[in-house]
Amino acid sequence: MQIADRHGRIVRVIHDHRTDTRRRVIEIATRGMPRGVYYFSLQTAVDTTMITAVIGEY
């Protein structure tokens, strides 16, 4: 899974996420990251899902 900020820069890549829910994947992926808007490319064996997440409050 790749995480990009709103400027399209890849800010984190996660190679191994042993979990079954996308919400949990996002919680693990965003731990310790500053607040902002991030875009996730979540790749599975079946498809690729784009997820937008807002971290923190504005």
PDB file with one MODEL, atoms N, CA, C and O in Angstrom:
MODEL        1
ATOM      1  N   MET A   1       0.843  -1.184   0.000  1.00  0.00           N
ATOM      2  CA  MET A   1       0.000   0.000   0.000  1.00  0.00           C
ATOM      3  C   MET A   1       0.879   1.234   0.000  1.00  0.00           C
ATOM      4  O   MET A   1       1.867   1.308   0.732  1.00  0.00           O
ATOM      5  N   GLN A   2       0.517   2.195  -0.819  1.00  0.00           N
ATOM      6  CA  GLN A   2       1.229   3.466  -0.848  1.00  0.00           C
ATOM      7  C   GLN A   2       0.324   4.558  -0.309  1.00  0.00           C
ATOM      8  O   GLN A   2      -0.885   4.552  -0.539  1.00  0.00           O
ATOM      9  N   ILE A   3       0.927   5.499   0.412  1.00  0.00           N
ATOM     10  CA  ILE A   3       0.187   6.647   0.920  1.00  0.00           C
ATOM     11  C   ILE A   3       0.819   7.900   0.343  1.00  0.00           C
ATOM     12  O   ILE A   3       2.023   8.119   0.481  1.00  0.00           O
ATOM     13  N   ALA A   4       0.002   8.724  -0.306  1.00  0.00           N
ATOM     14  CA  ALA A   4       0.489   9.970  -0.890  1.00  0.00           C
ATOM     15  C   ALA A   4      -0.216  11.145  -0.229  1.00  0.00           C
ATOM     16  O   ALA A   4      -1.375  11.040   0.172  1.00  0.00           O
ATOM     17  N   ASP A   5       0.496  12.271  -0.118  1.00  0.00           N
ATOM     18  CA  ASP A   5      -0.158  13.468   0.409  1.00  0.00           C
ATOM     19  C   ASP A   5      -0.909  14.163  -0.718  1.00  0.00           C
ATOM     20  O   ASP A   5      -0.938  13.674  -1.847  1.00  0.00           O
ATOM     21  N   ARG A   6      -1.511  15.295  -0.412  1.00  0.00           N
ATOM     22  CA  ARG A   6      -2.356  15.949  -1.415  1.00  0.00           C
ATOM     23  C   ARG A   6      -1.561  16.519  -2.577  1.00  0.00           C
ATOM     24  O   ARG A   6      -2.141  16.927  -3.583  1.00  0.00           O
ATOM     25  N   HIS A   7      -0.242  16.551  -2.450  1.00  0.00           N
ATOM     26  CA  HIS A   7       0.600  17.016  -3.548  1.00  0.00           C
ATOM     27  C   HIS A   7       1.076  15.855  -4.416  1.00  0.00           C
ATOM     28  O   HIS A   7       1.807  16.051  -5.387  1.00  0.00           O
ATOM     29  N   GLY A   8       0.655  14.654  -4.059  1.00  0.00           N
ATOM     30  CA  GLY A   8       1.035  13.493  -4.844  1.00  0.00           C
ATOM     31  C   GLY A   8       2.345  12.861  -4.432  1.00  0.00           C
ATOM     32  O   GLY A   8       2.791  11.902  -5.061  1.00  0.00           O
ATOM     33  N   ARG A   9       2.975  13.382  -3.378  1.00  0.00           N
ATOM     34  CA  ARG A   9       4.235  12.806  -2.910  1.00  0.00           C
ATOM     35  C   ARG A   9       3.947  11.556  -2.076  1.00  0.00           C
ATOM     36  O   ARG A   9       3.075  11.564  -1.207  1.00  0.00           O
ATOM     37  N   ILE A  10       4.679  10.502  -2.350  1.00  0.00           N
ATOM     38  CA  ILE A  10       4.526   9.284  -1.561  1.00  0.00           C
ATOM     39  C   ILE A  10       5.168   9.524  -0.195  1.00  0.00           C
ATOM     40  O   ILE A  10       6.363   9.807  -0.105  1.00  0.00           O
ATOM     41  N   VAL A  11       4.378   9.412   0.853  1.00  0.00           N
ATOM     42  CA  VAL A  11       4.901   9.691   2.185  1.00  0.00           C
ATOM     43  C   VAL A  11       5.170   8.420   2.979  1.00  0.00           C
ATOM     44  O   VAL A  11       5.915   8.445   3.959  1.00  0.00           O
ATOM     45  N   ARG A  12       4.576   7.326   2.571  1.00  0.00           N
ATOM     46  CA  ARG A  12       4.822   6.083   3.287  1.00  0.00           C
ATOM     47  C   ARG A  12       4.400   4.914   2.407  1.00  0.00           C
ATOM     48  O   ARG A  12       3.410   4.987   1.679  1.00  0.00           O
ATOM     49  N   VAL A  13       5.170   3.841   2.491  1.00  0.00           N
ATOM     50  CA  VAL A  13       4.827   2.617   1.773  1.00  0.00           C
ATOM     51  C   VAL A  13       4.792   1.487   2.791  1.00  0.00           C
ATOM     52  O   VAL A  13       5.727   1.312   3.573  1.00  0.00           O
ATOM     53  N   ILE A  14       3.722   0.735   2.775  1.00  0.00           N
ATOM     54  CA  ILE A  14       3.578  -0.376   3.708  1.00  0.00           C
ATOM     55  C   ILE A  14       3.501  -1.660   2.899  1.00  0.00           C
ATOM     56  O   ILE A  14       2.625  -1.826   2.050  1.00  0.00           O
ATOM     57  N   HIS A  15       4.436  -2.567   3.177  1.00  0.00           N
ATOM     58  CA  HIS A  15       4.524  -3.788   2.385  1.00  0.00           C
ATOM     59  C   HIS A  15       3.719  -4.926   2.993  1.00  0.00           C
ATOM     60  O   HIS A  15       3.264  -5.823   2.283  1.00  0.00           O
ATOM     61  N   ASP A  16       3.547  -4.888   4.303  1.00  0.00           N
ATOM     62  CA  ASP A  16       2.909  -6.013   4.969  1.00  0.00           C
ATOM     63  C   ASP A  16       1.859  -5.504   5.933  1.00  0.00           C
ATOM     64  O   ASP A  16       2.187  -4.837   6.914  1.00  0.00           O
ATOM     65  N   HIS A  17       0.611  -5.807   5.668  1.00  0.00           N
ATOM     66  CA  HIS A  17      -0.443  -5.451   6.616  1.00  0.00           C
ATOM     67  C   HIS A  17      -1.316  -6.678   6.820  1.00  0.00           C
ATOM     68  O   HIS A  17      -2.163  -6.999   5.987  1.00  0.00           O
ATOM     69  N   ARG A  18      -1.098  -7.355   7.933  1.00  0.00           N
ATOM     70  CA  ARG A  18      -1.853  -8.576   8.224  1.00  0.00           C
ATOM     71  C   ARG A  18      -3.127  -8.210   8.967  1.00  0.00           C
ATOM     72  O   ARG A  18      -3.192  -8.284  10.194  1.00  0.00           O
ATOM     73  N   THR A  19      -4.108  -7.825   8.225  1.00  0.00           N
ATOM     74  CA  THR A  19      -5.377  -7.434   8.816  1.00  0.00           C
ATOM     75  C   THR A  19      -6.477  -7.645   7.794  1.00  0.00           C
ATOM     76  O   THR A  19      -6.210  -7.838   6.608  1.00  0.00           O
ATOM     77  N   ASP A  20      -7.701  -7.608   8.255  1.00  0.00           N
ATOM     78  CA  ASP A  20      -8.792  -7.934   7.348  1.00  0.00           C
ATOM     79  C   ASP A  20      -9.710  -6.758   7.055  1.00  0.00           C
ATOM     80  O   ASP A  20     -10.561  -6.853   6.170  1.00  0.00           O
ATOM     81  N   THR A  21      -9.561  -5.668   7.766  1.00  0.00           N
ATOM     82  CA  THR A  21     -10.446  -4.539   7.509  1.00  0.00           C
ATOM     83  C   THR A  21      -9.654  -3.346   7.006  1.00  0.00           C
ATOM     84  O   THR A  21      -8.543  -3.088   7.469  1.00  0.00           O
ATOM     85  N   ARG A  22     -10.220  -2.633   6.074  1.00  0.00           N
ATOM     86  CA  ARG A  22      -9.528  -1.475   5.505  1.00  0.00           C
ATOM     87  C   ARG A  22      -9.369  -0.370   6.534  1.00  0.00           C
ATOM     88  O   ARG A  22      -8.375   0.357   6.519  1.00  0.00           O
ATOM     89  N   ARG A  23     -10.350  -0.237   7.435  1.00  0.00           N
ATOM     90  CA  ARG A  23     -10.239   0.787   8.471  1.00  0.00           C
ATOM     91  C   ARG A  23      -9.024   0.526   9.353  1.00  0.00           C
ATOM     92  O   ARG A  23      -8.298   1.456   9.703  1.00  0.00           O
ATOM     93  N   ARG A  24      -8.806  -0.715   9.707  1.00  0.00           N
ATOM     94  CA  ARG A  24      -7.657  -1.074  10.537  1.00  0.00           C
ATOM     95  C   ARG A  24      -6.351  -0.824   9.784  1.00  0.00           C
ATOM     96  O   ARG A  24      -5.372  -0.362  10.371  1.00  0.00           O
ATOM     97  N   VAL A  25      -6.338  -1.125   8.505  1.00  0.00           N
ATOM     98  CA  VAL A  25      -5.147  -0.862   7.694  1.00  0.00           C
ATOM     99  C   VAL A  25      -4.811   0.622   7.727  1.00  0.00           C
ATOM    100  O   VAL A  25      -3.647   0.997   7.874  1.00  0.00           O
ATOM    101  N   ILE A  26      -5.834   1.471   7.591  1.00  0.00           N
ATOM    102  CA  ILE A  26      -5.609   2.913   7.598  1.00  0.00           C
ATOM    103  C   ILE A  26      -5.117   3.371   8.966  1.00  0.00           C
ATOM    104  O   ILE A  26      -4.231   4.221   9.050  1.00  0.00           O
ATOM    105  N   GLU A  27      -5.681   2.818  10.041  1.00  0.00           N
ATOM    106  CA  GLU A  27      -5.233   3.188  11.388  1.00  0.00           C
ATOM    107  C   GLU A  27      -3.756   2.864  11.575  1.00  0.00           C
ATOM    108  O   GLU A  27      -3.003   3.669  12.122  1.00  0.00           O
ATOM    109  N   ILE A  28      -3.347   1.691  11.123  1.00  0.00           N
ATOM    110  CA  ILE A  28      -1.939   1.302  11.243  1.00  0.00           C
ATOM    111  C   ILE A  28      -1.066   2.186  10.355  1.00  0.00           C
ATOM    112  O   ILE A  28       0.011   2.621  10.761  1.00  0.00           O
ATOM    113  N   ALA A  29      -1.542   2.443   9.143  1.00  0.00           N
ATOM    114  CA  ALA A  29      -0.744   3.186   8.167  1.00  0.00           C
ATOM    115  C   ALA A  29      -0.518   4.630   8.583  1.00  0.00           C
ATOM    116  O   ALA A  29       0.526   5.207   8.278  1.00  0.00           O
ATOM    117  N   THR A  30      -1.483   5.217   9.274  1.00  0.00           N
ATOM    118  CA  THR A  30      -1.406   6.646   9.574  1.00  0.00           C
ATOM    119  C   THR A  30      -0.877   6.940  10.967  1.00  0.00           C
ATOM    120  O   THR A  30      -0.828   8.101  11.376  1.00  0.00           O
ATOM    121  N   ARG A  31      -0.487   5.926  11.690  1.00  0.00           N
ATOM    122  CA  ARG A  31       0.007   6.147  13.044  1.00  0.00           C
ATOM    123  C   ARG A  31       1.235   7.060  13.032  1.00  0.00           C
ATOM    124  O   ARG A  31       2.220   6.779  12.349  1.00  0.00           O
ATOM    125  N   GLY A  32       1.166   8.137  13.782  1.00  0.00           N
ATOM    126  CA  GLY A  32       2.302   9.040  13.895  1.00  0.00           C
ATOM    127  C   GLY A  32       2.442  10.046  12.771  1.00  0.00           C
ATOM    128  O   GLY A  32       3.405  10.814  12.748  1.00  0.00           O
ATOM    129  N   MET A  33       1.511  10.059  11.848  1.00  0.00           N
ATOM    130  CA  MET A  33       1.615  11.007  10.745  1.00  0.00           C
ATOM    131  C   MET A  33       0.942  12.318  11.116  1.00  0.00           C
ATOM    132  O   MET A  33      -0.022  12.319  11.881  1.00  0.00           O
ATOM    133  N   PRO A  34       1.434  13.437  10.588  1.00  0.00           N
ATOM    134  CA  PRO A  34       0.799  14.726  10.880  1.00  0.00           C
ATOM    135  C   PRO A  34      -0.579  14.803  10.247  1.00  0.00           C
ATOM    136  O   PRO A  34      -0.891  14.068   9.310  1.00  0.00           O
ATOM    137  N   ARG A  35      -1.398  15.702  10.773  1.00  0.00           N
ATOM    138  CA  ARG A  35      -2.751  15.802  10.234  1.00  0.00           C
ATOM    139  C   ARG A  35      -2.721  16.352   8.819  1.00  0.00           C
ATOM    140  O   ARG A  35      -1.810  17.083   8.432  1.00  0.00           O
ATOM    141  N   GLY A  36      -3.722  15.989   8.073  1.00  0.00           N
ATOM    142  CA  GLY A  36      -3.788  16.420   6.682  1.00  0.00           C
ATOM    143  C   GLY A  36      -4.673  15.491   5.887  1.00  0.00           C
ATOM    144  O   GLY A  36      -5.347  14.625   6.445  1.00  0.00           O
ATOM    145  N   VAL A  37      -4.669  15.675   4.589  1.00  0.00           N
ATOM    146  CA  VAL A  37      -5.446  14.832   3.687  1.00  0.00           C
ATOM    147  C   VAL A  37      -4.479  13.895   2.974  1.00  0.00           C
ATOM    148  O   VAL A  37      -3.482  14.338   2.406  1.00  0.00           O
ATOM    149  N   TYR A  38      -4.774  12.614   3.005  1.00  0.00           N
ATOM    150  CA  TYR A  38      -3.897  11.624   2.394  1.00  0.00           C
ATOM    151  C   TYR A  38      -4.692  10.737   1.450  1.00  0.00           C
ATOM    152  O   TYR A  38      -5.892  10.527   1.621  1.00  0.00           O
ATOM    153  N   TYR A  39      -3.996  10.230   0.462  1.00  0.00           N
ATOM    154  CA  TYR A  39      -4.620   9.363  -0.526  1.00  0.00           C
ATOM    155  C   TYR A  39      -3.935   8.001  -0.474  1.00  0.00           C
ATOM    156  O   TYR A  39      -2.709   7.910  -0.543  1.00  0.00           O
ATOM    157  N   PHE A  40      -4.724   6.962  -0.353  1.00  0.00           N
ATOM    158  CA  PHE A  40      -4.192   5.622  -0.227  1.00  0.00           C
ATOM    159  C   PHE A  40      -4.444   4.835  -1.500  1.00  0.00           C
ATOM    160  O   PHE A  40      -5.517   4.915  -2.098  1.00  0.00           O
ATOM    161  N   SER A  41      -3.448   4.083  -1.898  1.00  0.00           N
ATOM    162  CA  SER A  41      -3.621   3.114  -2.970  1.00  0.00           C
ATOM    163  C   SER A  41      -3.501   1.742  -2.323  1.00  0.00           C
ATOM    164  O   SER A  41      -2.398   1.265  -2.057  1.00  0.00           O
ATOM    165  N   LEU A  42      -4.642   1.112  -2.072  1.00  0.00           N
ATOM    166  CA  LEU A  42      -4.677  -0.169  -1.375  1.00  0.00           C
ATOM    167  C   LEU A  42      -4.798  -1.281  -2.404  1.00  0.00           C
ATOM    168  O   LEU A  42      -5.831  -1.429  -3.057  1.00  0.00           O
ATOM    169  N   GLN A  43      -3.733  -2.058  -2.541  1.00  0.00           N
ATOM    170  CA  GLN A  43      -3.698  -3.093  -3.561  1.00  0.00           C
ATOM    171  C   GLN A  43      -3.919  -4.462  -2.931  1.00  0.00           C
ATOM    172  O   GLN A  43      -3.259  -4.829  -1.959  1.00  0.00           O
ATOM    173  N   THR A  44      -4.852  -5.201  -3.498  1.00  0.00           N
ATOM    174  CA  THR A  44      -5.081  -6.574  -3.071  1.00  0.00           C
ATOM    175  C   THR A  44      -4.847  -7.485  -4.265  1.00  0.00           C
ATOM    176  O   THR A  44      -4.510  -7.023  -5.355  1.00  0.00           O
ATOM    177  N   ALA A  45      -5.026  -8.767  -4.052  1.00  0.00           N
ATOM    178  CA  ALA A  45      -4.838  -9.710  -5.153  1.00  0.00           C
ATOM    179  C   ALA A  45      -5.915  -9.539  -6.214  1.00  0.00           C
ATOM    180  O   ALA A  45      -5.748  -9.968  -7.355  1.00  0.00           O
ATOM    181  N   VAL A  46      -7.012  -8.913  -5.832  1.00  0.00           N
ATOM    182  CA  VAL A  46      -8.151  -8.800  -6.744  1.00  0.00           C
ATOM    183  C   VAL A  46      -8.192  -7.457  -7.455  1.00  0.00           C
ATOM    184  O   VAL A  46      -8.414  -7.398  -8.664  1.00  0.00           O
ATOM    185  N   ASP A  47      -7.978  -6.373  -6.704  1.00  0.00           N
ATOM    186  CA  ASP A  47      -8.129  -5.054  -7.308  1.00  0.00           C
ATOM    187  C   ASP A  47      -7.296  -4.016  -6.568  1.00  0.00           C
ATOM    188  O   ASP A  47      -6.623  -4.321  -5.583  1.00  0.00           O
ATOM    189  N   THR A  48      -7.355  -2.796  -7.057  1.00  0.00           N
ATOM    190  CA  THR A  48      -6.706  -1.664  -6.408  1.00  0.00           C
ATOM    191  C   THR A  48      -7.788  -0.666  -6.029  1.00  0.00           C
ATOM    192  O   THR A  48      -8.598  -0.266  -6.865  1.00  0.00           O
ATOM    193  N   THR A  49      -7.795  -0.269  -4.768  1.00  0.00           N
ATOM    194  CA  THR A  49      -8.803   0.654  -4.270  1.00  0.00           C
ATOM    195  C   THR A  49      -8.136   1.950  -3.852  1.00  0.00           C
ATOM    196  O   THR A  49      -7.127   1.939  -3.147  1.00  0.00           O
ATOM    197  N   MET A  50      -8.698   3.066  -4.287  1.00  0.00           N
ATOM    198  CA  MET A  50      -8.202   4.366  -3.862  1.00  0.00           C
ATOM    199  C   MET A  50      -9.045   4.847  -2.685  1.00  0.00           C
ATOM    200  O   MET A  50     -10.274   4.844  -2.747  1.00  0.00           O
ATOM    201  N   ILE A  51      -8.379   5.256  -1.628  1.00  0.00           N
ATOM    202  CA  ILE A  51      -9.065   5.722  -0.429  1.00  0.00           C
ATOM    203  C   ILE A  51      -8.536   7.105  -0.080  1.00  0.00           C
ATOM    204  O   ILE A  51      -7.327   7.334  -0.105  1.00  0.00           O
ATOM    205  N   THR A  52      -9.420   8.013   0.238  1.00  0.00           N
ATOM    206  CA  THR A  52      -9.024   9.335   0.716  1.00  0.00           C
ATOM    207  C   THR A  52      -9.335   9.408   2.200  1.00  0.00           C
ATOM    208  O   THR A  52     -10.439   9.065   2.622  1.00  0.00           O
ATOM    209  N   ALA A  53      -8.371   9.850   2.992  1.00  0.00           N
ATOM    210  CA  ALA A  53      -8.571   9.940   4.429  1.00  0.00           C
ATOM    211  C   ALA A  53      -8.119  11.293   4.935  1.00  0.00           C
ATOM    212  O   ALA A  53      -7.093  11.819   4.504  1.00  0.00           O
ATOM    213  N   VAL A  54      -8.888  11.852   5.849  1.00  0.00           N
ATOM    214  CA  VAL A  54      -8.513  13.095   6.509  1.00  0.00           C
ATOM    215  C   VAL A  54      -8.072  12.739   7.917  1.00  0.00           C
ATOM    216  O   VAL A  54      -8.827  12.138   8.681  1.00  0.00           O
ATOM    217  N   ILE A  55      -6.848  13.112   8.255  1.00  0.00           N
ATOM    218  CA  ILE A  55      -6.291  12.805   9.561  1.00  0.00           C
ATOM    219  C   ILE A  55      -6.255  14.078  10.380  1.00  0.00           C
ATOM    220  O   ILE A  55      -5.741  15.100   9.925  1.00  0.00           O
ATOM    221  N   GLY A  56      -6.794  14.024  11.581  1.00  0.00           N
ATOM    222  CA  GLY A  56      -6.828  15.204  12.430  1.00  0.00           C
ATOM    223  C   GLY A  56      -8.034  16.054  12.119  1.00  0.00           C
ATOM    224  O   GLY A  56      -8.867  15.695  11.286  1.00  0.00           O
ATOM    225  N   GLU A  57      -8.124  17.183  12.793  1.00  0.00           N
ATOM    226  CA  GLU A  57      -9.265  18.070  12.611  1.00  0.00           C
ATOM    227  C   GLU A  57      -8.796  19.411  12.078  1.00  0.00           C
ATOM    228  O   GLU A  57      -7.664  19.832  12.316  1.00  0.00           O
ATOM    229  N   TYR A  58      -9.683  20.071  11.358  1.00  0.00           N
ATOM    230  CA  TYR A  58      -9.356  21.370  10.781  1.00  0.00           C
ATOM    231  C   TYR A  58     -10.201  22.434  11.420  1.00  0.00           C
ATOM    232  O   TYR A  58     -10.080  23.609  11.074  1.00  0.00           O
TER     233      TYR A  58
ENDMDL
END
